[in-house]
């Protein structure tokens, strides 16, 4: 079964042409490695919110012969080009990796090499995988967003982090109230809107634009054509776009009971039967 480490290993082997497949784990790395090469090290796994599952720290160490640190710079740029801000799937679950920093230049005397540590964080984005129960509020907001915000990415299945357009995705955080009725029930739920883009200013602008549109429209229509009302909207630009989501939306919608089927009780085969009052069950 492919793991996150295995997926990153494959990306580096296939994408970083300079190392010609020389990608090693720390346990197998050593002074006799062919250079240039990469060492892939997995760091701690951090539990986050239930819907985000976890994030994992990874380090990639580019090693070159003991010549000039310009070679390290070039190899580091190639690594970042291959895996930074990339989405990849493992066992059907989506992940996203981003570069978070690097160490100082290092002269490794034992390995007679030059290197620098590149730090990356991999986010599990399980909330992008949504199984709807119709009429479904998340499906409703995805359809609403695709119509109202044509300049945004709104389909989780086709999200491309490399696309400069900001992305807007929705998830249901909780059902906060229910109100049974004779015809079905009212449901009040909290939805979170995730605005994803590397540019903080873009995220802030889009979050506020979406919130204002929600306030003006006041509702969206579900798959059964019933209205889903927007009860409350708020925005927090400081929230993590991957783990928390910046837009808080409270919605209220109705679900209907299934109509009972009336069994066919009397069937007349012809007029003479009807005249005689014949009944066939």
PDB file of C-alpha atoms in Angstrom:
ATOM      1  CA  UNK A   1       0.000   0.000   0.000  1.00  0.00           C
ATOM      2  CA  UNK A   2       1.367   3.373  -0.984  1.00  0.00           C
ATOM      3  CA  UNK A   3       2.209   5.689   1.911  1.00  0.00           C
ATOM      4  CA  UNK A   4       2.739   9.447   1.981  1.00  0.00           C
ATOM      5  CA  UNK A   5       6.490   8.824   2.195  1.00  0.00           C
ATOM      6  CA  UNK A   6       6.286   6.464  -0.775  1.00  0.00           C
ATOM      7  CA  UNK A   7       4.312   8.984  -2.820  1.00  0.00           C
ATOM      8  CA  UNK A   8       6.878  11.714  -2.133  1.00  0.00           C
ATOM      9  CA  UNK A   9       9.704   9.321  -2.953  1.00  0.00           C
ATOM     10  CA  UNK A  10       8.103   8.599  -6.329  1.00  0.00           C
ATOM     11  CA  UNK A  11       7.602  12.310  -7.053  1.00  0.00           C
ATOM     12  CA  UNK A  12      11.268  13.040  -6.317  1.00  0.00           C
ATOM     13  CA  UNK A  13      12.589  10.079  -8.322  1.00  0.00           C
ATOM     14  CA  UNK A  14      10.444  10.910 -11.331  1.00  0.00           C
ATOM     15  CA  UNK A  15      10.680  14.700 -11.145  1.00  0.00           C
ATOM     16  CA  UNK A  16      14.219  15.647 -10.033  1.00  0.00           C
ATOM     17  CA  UNK A  17      16.181  14.712 -13.136  1.00  0.00           C
ATOM     18  CA  UNK A  18      19.540  15.929 -11.791  1.00  0.00           C
ATOM     19  CA  UNK A  19      19.845  13.111  -9.209  1.00  0.00           C
ATOM     20  CA  UNK A  20      19.003  10.333 -11.714  1.00  0.00           C
ATOM     21  CA  UNK A  21      16.907   8.348  -9.239  1.00  0.00           C
ATOM     22  CA  UNK A  22      19.376   8.681  -6.327  1.00  0.00           C
ATOM     23  CA  UNK A  23      16.821   9.252  -3.552  1.00  0.00           C
ATOM     24  CA  UNK A  24      17.551   7.639  -0.192  1.00  0.00           C
ATOM     25  CA  UNK A  25      16.033   7.202   3.248  1.00  0.00           C
ATOM     26  CA  UNK A  26      18.299   8.046   6.213  1.00  0.00           C
ATOM     27  CA  UNK A  27      18.731   4.381   7.151  1.00  0.00           C
ATOM     28  CA  UNK A  28      20.215   3.577   3.732  1.00  0.00           C
ATOM     29  CA  UNK A  29      22.157   6.799   3.154  1.00  0.00           C
ATOM     30  CA  UNK A  30      25.897   7.040   3.694  1.00  0.00           C
ATOM     31  CA  UNK A  31      29.222   8.481   2.496  1.00  0.00           C
ATOM     32  CA  UNK A  32      29.379   6.149  -0.502  1.00  0.00           C
ATOM     33  CA  UNK A  33      26.165   7.499  -2.098  1.00  0.00           C
ATOM     34  CA  UNK A  34      26.451   8.757  -5.647  1.00  0.00           C
ATOM     35  CA  UNK A  35      26.223  12.551  -5.736  1.00  0.00           C
ATOM     36  CA  UNK A  36      24.193  14.566  -6.427  1.00  0.00           C
ATOM     37  CA  UNK A  37      21.482  12.793  -4.464  1.00  0.00           C
ATOM     38  CA  UNK A  38      18.577  13.412  -2.101  1.00  0.00           C
ATOM     39  CA  UNK A  39      17.867  12.098   1.397  1.00  0.00           C
ATOM     40  CA  UNK A  40      14.177  12.020   2.349  1.00  0.00           C
ATOM     41  CA  UNK A  41      13.472  12.147   6.078  1.00  0.00           C
ATOM     42  CA  UNK A  42      10.005  11.822   7.641  1.00  0.00           C
ATOM     43  CA  UNK A  43       9.382  13.938  10.736  1.00  0.00           C
ATOM     44  CA  UNK A  44       6.619  13.907  13.374  1.00  0.00           C
ATOM     45  CA  UNK A  45       2.947  13.501  12.565  1.00  0.00           C
ATOM     46  CA  UNK A  46       0.694  16.119  14.136  1.00  0.00           C
ATOM     47  CA  UNK A  47      -2.947  15.407  14.856  1.00  0.00           C
ATOM     48  CA  UNK A  48      -5.108  18.359  13.852  1.00  0.00           C
ATOM     49  CA  UNK A  49      -8.872  18.622  13.538  1.00  0.00           C
ATOM     50  CA  UNK A  50     -10.887  15.456  13.004  1.00  0.00           C
ATOM     51  CA  UNK A  51     -11.852  16.458   9.473  1.00  0.00           C
ATOM     52  CA  UNK A  52      -8.264  17.322   8.512  1.00  0.00           C
ATOM     53  CA  UNK A  53      -6.874  14.126  10.109  1.00  0.00           C
ATOM     54  CA  UNK A  54      -3.218  15.120  10.426  1.00  0.00           C
ATOM     55  CA  UNK A  55      -0.163  16.817   8.978  1.00  0.00           C
ATOM     56  CA  UNK A  56       3.326  15.343   8.582  1.00  0.00           C
ATOM     57  CA  UNK A  57       6.695  17.094   8.521  1.00  0.00           C
ATOM     58  CA  UNK A  58       9.231  15.990   5.915  1.00  0.00           C
ATOM     59  CA  UNK A  59      12.790  17.052   5.198  1.00  0.00           C
ATOM     60  CA  UNK A  60      14.613  16.719   1.884  1.00  0.00           C
ATOM     61  CA  UNK A  61      18.411  17.017   2.018  1.00  0.00           C
ATOM     62  CA  UNK A  62      20.067  17.696  -1.356  1.00  0.00           C
ATOM     63  CA  UNK A  63      23.687  16.483  -1.368  1.00  0.00           C
ATOM     64  CA  UNK A  64      26.268  17.565  -3.949  1.00  0.00           C
ATOM     65  CA  UNK A  65      29.990  17.032  -4.286  1.00  0.00           C
ATOM     66  CA  UNK A  66      32.188  19.350  -2.258  1.00  0.00           C
ATOM     67  CA  UNK A  67      32.442  22.051  -4.916  1.00  0.00           C
ATOM     68  CA  UNK A  68      30.206  25.147  -4.560  1.00  0.00           C
ATOM     69  CA  UNK A  69      26.989  25.896  -2.707  1.00  0.00           C
ATOM     70  CA  UNK A  70      25.575  27.189  -5.986  1.00  0.00           C
ATOM     71  CA  UNK A  71      25.093  23.517  -6.867  1.00  0.00           C
ATOM     72  CA  UNK A  72      23.099  23.060  -3.659  1.00  0.00           C
ATOM     73  CA  UNK A  73      20.999  26.114  -4.545  1.00  0.00           C
ATOM     74  CA  UNK A  74      20.202  24.746  -7.986  1.00  0.00           C
ATOM     75  CA  UNK A  75      19.272  21.298  -6.688  1.00  0.00           C
ATOM     76  CA  UNK A  76      17.134  22.814  -3.920  1.00  0.00           C
ATOM     77  CA  UNK A  77      15.236  24.890  -6.503  1.00  0.00           C
ATOM     78  CA  UNK A  78      14.614  21.765  -8.566  1.00  0.00           C
ATOM     79  CA  UNK A  79      13.242  19.908  -5.530  1.00  0.00           C
ATOM     80  CA  UNK A  80      10.882  22.761  -4.642  1.00  0.00           C
ATOM     81  CA  UNK A  81       9.676  23.016  -8.217  1.00  0.00           C
ATOM     82  CA  UNK A  82       8.760  19.318  -8.183  1.00  0.00           C
ATOM     83  CA  UNK A  83       6.927  19.021  -4.840  1.00  0.00           C
ATOM     84  CA  UNK A  84       6.141  22.480  -3.400  1.00  0.00           C
ATOM     85  CA  UNK A  85       2.441  23.444  -3.554  1.00  0.00           C
ATOM     86  CA  UNK A  86       1.516  20.104  -5.079  1.00  0.00           C
ATOM     87  CA  UNK A  87      -1.590  18.010  -4.498  1.00  0.00           C
ATOM     88  CA  UNK A  88      -1.252  14.235  -4.629  1.00  0.00           C
ATOM     89  CA  UNK A  89      -3.459  11.301  -3.672  1.00  0.00           C
ATOM     90  CA  UNK A  90      -2.639   8.292  -1.496  1.00  0.00           C
ATOM     91  CA  UNK A  91      -5.167   5.441  -1.394  1.00  0.00           C
ATOM     92  CA  UNK A  92      -7.852   7.776  -2.702  1.00  0.00           C
ATOM     93  CA  UNK A  93      -7.223  10.486  -0.084  1.00  0.00           C
ATOM     94  CA  UNK A  94      -5.925  13.920  -1.099  1.00  0.00           C
ATOM     95  CA  UNK A  95      -2.776  15.520   0.361  1.00  0.00           C
ATOM     96  CA  UNK A  96      -1.089  18.875  -0.144  1.00  0.00           C
ATOM     97  CA  UNK A  97       2.598  19.690   0.418  1.00  0.00           C
ATOM     98  CA  UNK A  98       4.143  23.106   0.991  1.00  0.00           C
ATOM     99  CA  UNK A  99       7.671  24.374   1.603  1.00  0.00           C
ATOM    100  CA  UNK A 100       8.120  25.926   5.059  1.00  0.00           C
ATOM    101  CA  UNK A 101      11.854  26.744   5.326  1.00  0.00           C
ATOM    102  CA  UNK A 102      15.450  25.555   5.181  1.00  0.00           C
ATOM    103  CA  UNK A 103      18.558  25.167   7.317  1.00  0.00           C
ATOM    104  CA  UNK A 104      21.852  26.987   6.831  1.00  0.00           C
ATOM    105  CA  UNK A 105      24.448  25.697   4.380  1.00  0.00           C
ATOM    106  CA  UNK A 106      26.297  22.658   5.768  1.00  0.00           C
ATOM    107  CA  UNK A 107      29.687  21.190   4.906  1.00  0.00           C
ATOM    108  CA  UNK A 108      29.453  17.469   5.690  1.00  0.00           C
ATOM    109  CA  UNK A 109      33.033  16.396   6.387  1.00  0.00           C
ATOM    110  CA  UNK A 110      32.200  12.706   6.808  1.00  0.00           C
ATOM    111  CA  UNK A 111      30.370  12.466   3.486  1.00  0.00           C
ATOM    112  CA  UNK A 112      32.699  14.958   1.768  1.00  0.00           C
ATOM    113  CA  UNK A 113      29.644  16.822   0.513  1.00  0.00           C
ATOM    114  CA  UNK A 114      27.667  20.055   0.698  1.00  0.00           C
ATOM    115  CA  UNK A 115      24.030  20.083   1.756  1.00  0.00           C
ATOM    116  CA  UNK A 116      21.116  22.024   3.198  1.00  0.00           C
ATOM    117  CA  UNK A 117      17.887  20.794   4.814  1.00  0.00           C
ATOM    118  CA  UNK A 118      14.597  21.712   3.106  1.00  0.00           C
ATOM    119  CA  UNK A 119      11.528  21.479   5.354  1.00  0.00           C
ATOM    120  CA  UNK A 120       8.070  20.646   4.005  1.00  0.00           C
ATOM    121  CA  UNK A 121       4.678  20.086   5.607  1.00  0.00           C
ATOM    122  CA  UNK A 122       2.167  17.629   4.175  1.00  0.00           C
ATOM    123  CA  UNK A 123      -1.496  18.272   4.997  1.00  0.00           C
ATOM    124  CA  UNK A 124      -4.121  15.537   4.887  1.00  0.00           C
ATOM    125  CA  UNK A 125      -7.216  16.991   3.204  1.00  0.00           C
ATOM    126  CA  UNK A 126      -9.746  14.241   3.851  1.00  0.00           C
ATOM    127  CA  UNK A 127     -12.540  16.807   4.097  1.00  0.00           C
ATOM    128  CA  UNK A 128     -12.244  17.350   0.334  1.00  0.00           C
ATOM    129  CA  UNK A 129     -13.672  13.847  -0.138  1.00  0.00           C
ATOM    130  CA  UNK A 130     -17.389  14.223   0.504  1.00  0.00           C
ATOM    131  CA  UNK A 131     -20.130  11.591   0.330  1.00  0.00           C
ATOM    132  CA  UNK A 132     -23.443  13.484   0.009  1.00  0.00           C
ATOM    133  CA  UNK A 133     -26.777  12.585   1.572  1.00  0.00           C
ATOM    134  CA  UNK A 134     -29.349  14.374  -0.562  1.00  0.00           C
ATOM    135  CA  UNK A 135     -30.526  17.025  -0.207  1.00  0.00           C
ATOM    136  CA  UNK A 136     -26.975  17.868   0.797  1.00  0.00           C
ATOM    137  CA  UNK A 137     -25.829  21.282   2.059  1.00  0.00           C
ATOM    138  CA  UNK A 138     -22.206  20.860   0.923  1.00  0.00           C
ATOM    139  CA  UNK A 139     -23.267  19.843  -2.592  1.00  0.00           C
ATOM    140  CA  UNK A 140     -25.633  22.806  -2.569  1.00  0.00           C
ATOM    141  CA  UNK A 141     -22.857  25.247  -1.651  1.00  0.00           C
ATOM    142  CA  UNK A 142     -20.515  23.762  -4.261  1.00  0.00           C
ATOM    143  CA  UNK A 143     -23.137  24.280  -6.986  1.00  0.00           C
ATOM    144  CA  UNK A 144     -23.972  27.768  -5.651  1.00  0.00           C
ATOM    145  CA  UNK A 145     -20.279  28.750  -5.588  1.00  0.00           C
ATOM    146  CA  UNK A 146     -19.654  27.515  -9.126  1.00  0.00           C
ATOM    147  CA  UNK A 147     -22.427  29.816 -10.384  1.00  0.00           C
ATOM    148  CA  UNK A 148     -21.690  32.860  -8.235  1.00  0.00           C
ATOM    149  CA  UNK A 149     -17.888  32.872  -8.180  1.00  0.00           C
ATOM    150  CA  UNK A 150     -16.771  31.939 -11.674  1.00  0.00           C
ATOM    151  CA  UNK A 151     -13.247  33.276 -11.067  1.00  0.00           C
ATOM    152  CA  UNK A 152     -12.616  30.751  -8.269  1.00  0.00           C
ATOM    153  CA  UNK A 153     -11.829  27.056  -8.235  1.00  0.00           C
ATOM    154  CA  UNK A 154     -14.871  25.425  -6.654  1.00  0.00           C
ATOM    155  CA  UNK A 155     -14.649  21.714  -7.515  1.00  0.00           C
ATOM    156  CA  UNK A 156     -12.549  19.770  -4.956  1.00  0.00           C
ATOM    157  CA  UNK A 157     -12.049  16.890  -7.393  1.00  0.00           C
ATOM    158  CA  UNK A 158     -10.222  19.108  -9.902  1.00  0.00           C
ATOM    159  CA  UNK A 159      -8.405  21.486  -7.525  1.00  0.00           C
ATOM    160  CA  UNK A 160      -4.977  22.493  -8.833  1.00  0.00           C
ATOM    161  CA  UNK A 161      -2.753  24.247  -6.262  1.00  0.00           C
ATOM    162  CA  UNK A 162      -0.606  25.530  -9.133  1.00  0.00           C
ATOM    163  CA  UNK A 163      -3.596  27.450 -10.517  1.00  0.00           C
ATOM    164  CA  UNK A 164      -3.319  31.136  -9.577  1.00  0.00           C
ATOM    165  CA  UNK A 165      -7.092  31.342  -9.057  1.00  0.00           C
ATOM    166  CA  UNK A 166      -8.024  31.048  -5.366  1.00  0.00           C
ATOM    167  CA  UNK A 167     -10.035  27.974  -4.395  1.00  0.00           C
ATOM    168  CA  UNK A 168     -13.254  27.899  -2.347  1.00  0.00           C
ATOM    169  CA  UNK A 169     -14.371  24.608  -0.805  1.00  0.00           C
ATOM    170  CA  UNK A 170     -17.074  23.782   1.718  1.00  0.00           C
ATOM    171  CA  UNK A 171     -17.508  21.178   4.434  1.00  0.00           C
ATOM    172  CA  UNK A 172     -20.139  20.547   7.087  1.00  0.00           C
ATOM    173  CA  UNK A 173     -18.751  21.060  10.555  1.00  0.00           C
ATOM    174  CA  UNK A 174     -21.805  20.122  12.630  1.00  0.00           C
ATOM    175  CA  UNK A 175     -25.572  19.801  12.795  1.00  0.00           C
ATOM    176  CA  UNK A 176     -26.458  22.195  15.589  1.00  0.00           C
ATOM    177  CA  UNK A 177     -30.263  21.837  15.815  1.00  0.00           C
ATOM    178  CA  UNK A 178     -33.179  19.784  14.518  1.00  0.00           C
ATOM    179  CA  UNK A 179     -36.913  20.541  14.551  1.00  0.00           C
ATOM    180  CA  UNK A 180     -39.211  17.623  13.647  1.00  0.00           C
ATOM    181  CA  UNK A 181     -42.476  18.479  11.879  1.00  0.00           C
ATOM    182  CA  UNK A 182     -45.465  16.588  10.502  1.00  0.00           C
ATOM    183  CA  UNK A 183     -43.974  16.708   6.995  1.00  0.00           C
ATOM    184  CA  UNK A 184     -40.318  16.039   7.878  1.00  0.00           C
ATOM    185  CA  UNK A 185     -37.817  18.171   9.790  1.00  0.00           C
ATOM    186  CA  UNK A 186     -35.874  21.407   9.815  1.00  0.00           C
ATOM    187  CA  UNK A 187     -32.109  21.063  10.145  1.00  0.00           C
ATOM    188  CA  UNK A 188     -29.713  23.798  11.238  1.00  0.00           C
ATOM    189  CA  UNK A 189     -26.082  23.131  10.334  1.00  0.00           C
ATOM    190  CA  UNK A 190     -22.726  24.889  10.460  1.00  0.00           C
ATOM    191  CA  UNK A 191     -20.681  24.946   7.263  1.00  0.00           C
ATOM    192  CA  UNK A 192     -17.091  26.093   6.849  1.00  0.00           C
ATOM    193  CA  UNK A 193     -15.722  27.703   3.699  1.00  0.00           C
ATOM    194  CA  UNK A 194     -12.011  27.164   2.996  1.00  0.00           C
ATOM    195  CA  UNK A 195     -10.390  29.817   0.817  1.00  0.00           C
ATOM    196  CA  UNK A 196      -7.051  28.427  -0.397  1.00  0.00           C
ATOM    197  CA  UNK A 197      -4.302  30.450  -2.061  1.00  0.00           C
ATOM    198  CA  UNK A 198      -0.657  31.153  -1.170  1.00  0.00           C
ATOM    199  CA  UNK A 199      -1.314  34.916  -1.216  1.00  0.00           C
ATOM    200  CA  UNK A 200      -2.672  36.088   2.159  1.00  0.00           C
ATOM    201  CA  UNK A 201      -4.108  39.271   0.657  1.00  0.00           C
ATOM    202  CA  UNK A 202      -5.994  37.266  -1.993  1.00  0.00           C
ATOM    203  CA  UNK A 203      -7.435  34.944   0.656  1.00  0.00           C
ATOM    204  CA  UNK A 204      -8.646  37.918   2.702  1.00  0.00           C
ATOM    205  CA  UNK A 205     -10.242  39.620  -0.298  1.00  0.00           C
ATOM    206  CA  UNK A 206     -12.013  36.472  -1.489  1.00  0.00           C
ATOM    207  CA  UNK A 207     -13.265  35.577   2.009  1.00  0.00           C
ATOM    208  CA  UNK A 208     -14.880  38.992   2.419  1.00  0.00           C
ATOM    209  CA  UNK A 209     -16.302  38.971  -1.123  1.00  0.00           C
ATOM    210  CA  UNK A 210     -17.911  35.553  -0.579  1.00  0.00           C
ATOM    211  CA  UNK A 211     -19.337  36.572   2.808  1.00  0.00           C
ATOM    212  CA  UNK A 212     -20.944  39.700   1.348  1.00  0.00           C
ATOM    213  CA  UNK A 213     -22.520  37.727  -1.494  1.00  0.00           C
ATOM    214  CA  UNK A 214     -23.935  35.199   0.958  1.00  0.00           C
ATOM    215  CA  UNK A 215     -25.508  38.017   2.961  1.00  0.00           C
ATOM    216  CA  UNK A 216     -27.050  39.571  -0.154  1.00  0.00           C
ATOM    217  CA  UNK A 217     -28.437  36.311  -1.572  1.00  0.00           C
ATOM    218  CA  UNK A 218     -29.632  34.959   1.768  1.00  0.00           C
ATOM    219  CA  UNK A 219     -30.269  31.476   0.349  1.00  0.00           C
ATOM    220  CA  UNK A 220     -29.315  28.772  -2.126  1.00  0.00           C
ATOM    221  CA  UNK A 221     -31.460  26.027  -3.631  1.00  0.00           C
ATOM    222  CA  UNK A 222     -30.906  22.352  -2.926  1.00  0.00           C
ATOM    223  CA  UNK A 223     -31.128  19.399  -5.317  1.00  0.00           C
ATOM    224  CA  UNK A 224     -34.854  18.963  -4.571  1.00  0.00           C
ATOM    225  CA  UNK A 225     -35.422  22.676  -5.401  1.00  0.00           C
ATOM    226  CA  UNK A 226     -36.117  23.553  -1.755  1.00  0.00           C
ATOM    227  CA  UNK A 227     -34.420  26.655  -0.287  1.00  0.00           C
ATOM    228  CA  UNK A 228     -31.491  26.469   2.116  1.00  0.00           C
ATOM    229  CA  UNK A 229     -31.478  29.709   4.079  1.00  0.00           C
ATOM    230  CA  UNK A 230     -28.295  31.432   5.217  1.00  0.00           C
ATOM    231  CA  UNK A 231     -28.881  32.208   8.883  1.00  0.00           C
ATOM    232  CA  UNK A 232     -25.528  33.701   9.888  1.00  0.00           C
ATOM    233  CA  UNK A 233     -22.228  34.525   8.154  1.00  0.00           C
ATOM    234  CA  UNK A 234     -18.872  35.467   9.688  1.00  0.00           C
ATOM    235  CA  UNK A 235     -15.242  35.611   8.516  1.00  0.00           C
ATOM    236  CA  UNK A 236     -11.947  35.135  10.359  1.00  0.00           C
ATOM    237  CA  UNK A 237      -8.975  35.798   8.085  1.00  0.00           C
ATOM    238  CA  UNK A 238      -6.566  34.430  10.685  1.00  0.00           C
ATOM    239  CA  UNK A 239      -7.909  30.887  10.494  1.00  0.00           C
ATOM    240  CA  UNK A 240      -5.832  28.226   8.763  1.00  0.00           C
ATOM    241  CA  UNK A 241      -7.240  27.676   5.240  1.00  0.00           C
ATOM    242  CA  UNK A 242      -6.490  23.942   5.394  1.00  0.00           C
ATOM    243  CA  UNK A 243      -7.474  23.012   8.937  1.00  0.00           C
ATOM    244  CA  UNK A 244     -10.166  25.490   9.977  1.00  0.00           C
ATOM    245  CA  UNK A 245     -11.596  27.475   7.073  1.00  0.00           C
ATOM    246  CA  UNK A 246     -12.116  31.223   7.186  1.00  0.00           C
ATOM    247  CA  UNK A 247     -15.864  31.467   6.448  1.00  0.00           C
ATOM    248  CA  UNK A 248     -18.405  30.365   9.071  1.00  0.00           C
ATOM    249  CA  UNK A 249     -21.902  29.843   7.653  1.00  0.00           C
ATOM    250  CA  UNK A 250     -25.003  28.733   9.546  1.00  0.00           C
ATOM    251  CA  UNK A 251     -27.748  27.310   7.302  1.00  0.00           C
ATOM    252  CA  UNK A 252     -31.300  26.029   7.798  1.00  0.00           C
ATOM    253  CA  UNK A 253     -33.031  23.638   5.425  1.00  0.00           C
ATOM    254  CA  UNK A 254     -35.852  21.119   5.408  1.00  0.00           C
ATOM    255  CA  UNK A 255     -36.012  17.407   4.662  1.00  0.00           C
ATOM    256  CA  UNK A 256     -39.223  15.608   3.712  1.00  0.00           C
ATOM    257  CA  UNK A 257     -40.586  12.291   4.880  1.00  0.00           C
ATOM    258  CA  UNK A 258     -40.900   9.626   2.230  1.00  0.00           C
ATOM    259  CA  UNK A 259     -44.450   9.400   0.928  1.00  0.00           C
ATOM    260  CA  UNK A 260     -46.097   6.061   1.810  1.00  0.00           C
ATOM    261  CA  UNK A 261     -47.016   3.960  -1.137  1.00  0.00           C
ATOM    262  CA  UNK A 262     -50.759   3.168  -1.381  1.00  0.00           C
ATOM    263  CA  UNK A 263     -51.208  -0.498  -2.297  1.00  0.00           C
ATOM    264  CA  UNK A 264     -53.505  -1.274  -5.238  1.00  0.00           C
ATOM    265  CA  UNK A 265     -56.430  -2.967  -3.476  1.00  0.00           C
ATOM    266  CA  UNK A 266     -59.216  -3.354  -6.095  1.00  0.00           C
ATOM    267  CA  UNK A 267     -58.775  -4.341  -9.711  1.00  0.00           C
ATOM    268  CA  UNK A 268     -61.737  -4.848 -12.060  1.00  0.00           C
ATOM    269  CA  UNK A 269     -60.908  -7.075 -14.995  1.00  0.00           C
ATOM    270  CA  UNK A 270     -63.950  -6.036 -17.100  1.00  0.00           C
ATOM    271  CA  UNK A 271     -67.267  -4.214 -16.942  1.00  0.00           C
ATOM    272  CA  UNK A 272     -69.232  -7.344 -16.005  1.00  0.00           C
ATOM    273  CA  UNK A 273     -67.000  -7.877 -12.955  1.00  0.00           C
ATOM    274  CA  UNK A 274     -67.536  -4.239 -11.951  1.00  0.00           C
ATOM    275  CA  UNK A 275     -71.281  -4.679 -12.319  1.00  0.00           C
ATOM    276  CA  UNK A 276     -71.191  -7.770 -10.129  1.00  0.00           C
ATOM    277  CA  UNK A 277     -68.954  -6.065  -7.611  1.00  0.00           C
ATOM    278  CA  UNK A 278     -66.153  -8.571  -8.181  1.00  0.00           C
ATOM    279  CA  UNK A 279     -62.988  -7.692  -6.340  1.00  0.00           C
ATOM    280  CA  UNK A 280     -59.539  -9.025  -7.206  1.00  0.00           C
ATOM    281  CA  UNK A 281     -56.719  -8.508  -4.712  1.00  0.00           C
TER     282      UNK A 281
END
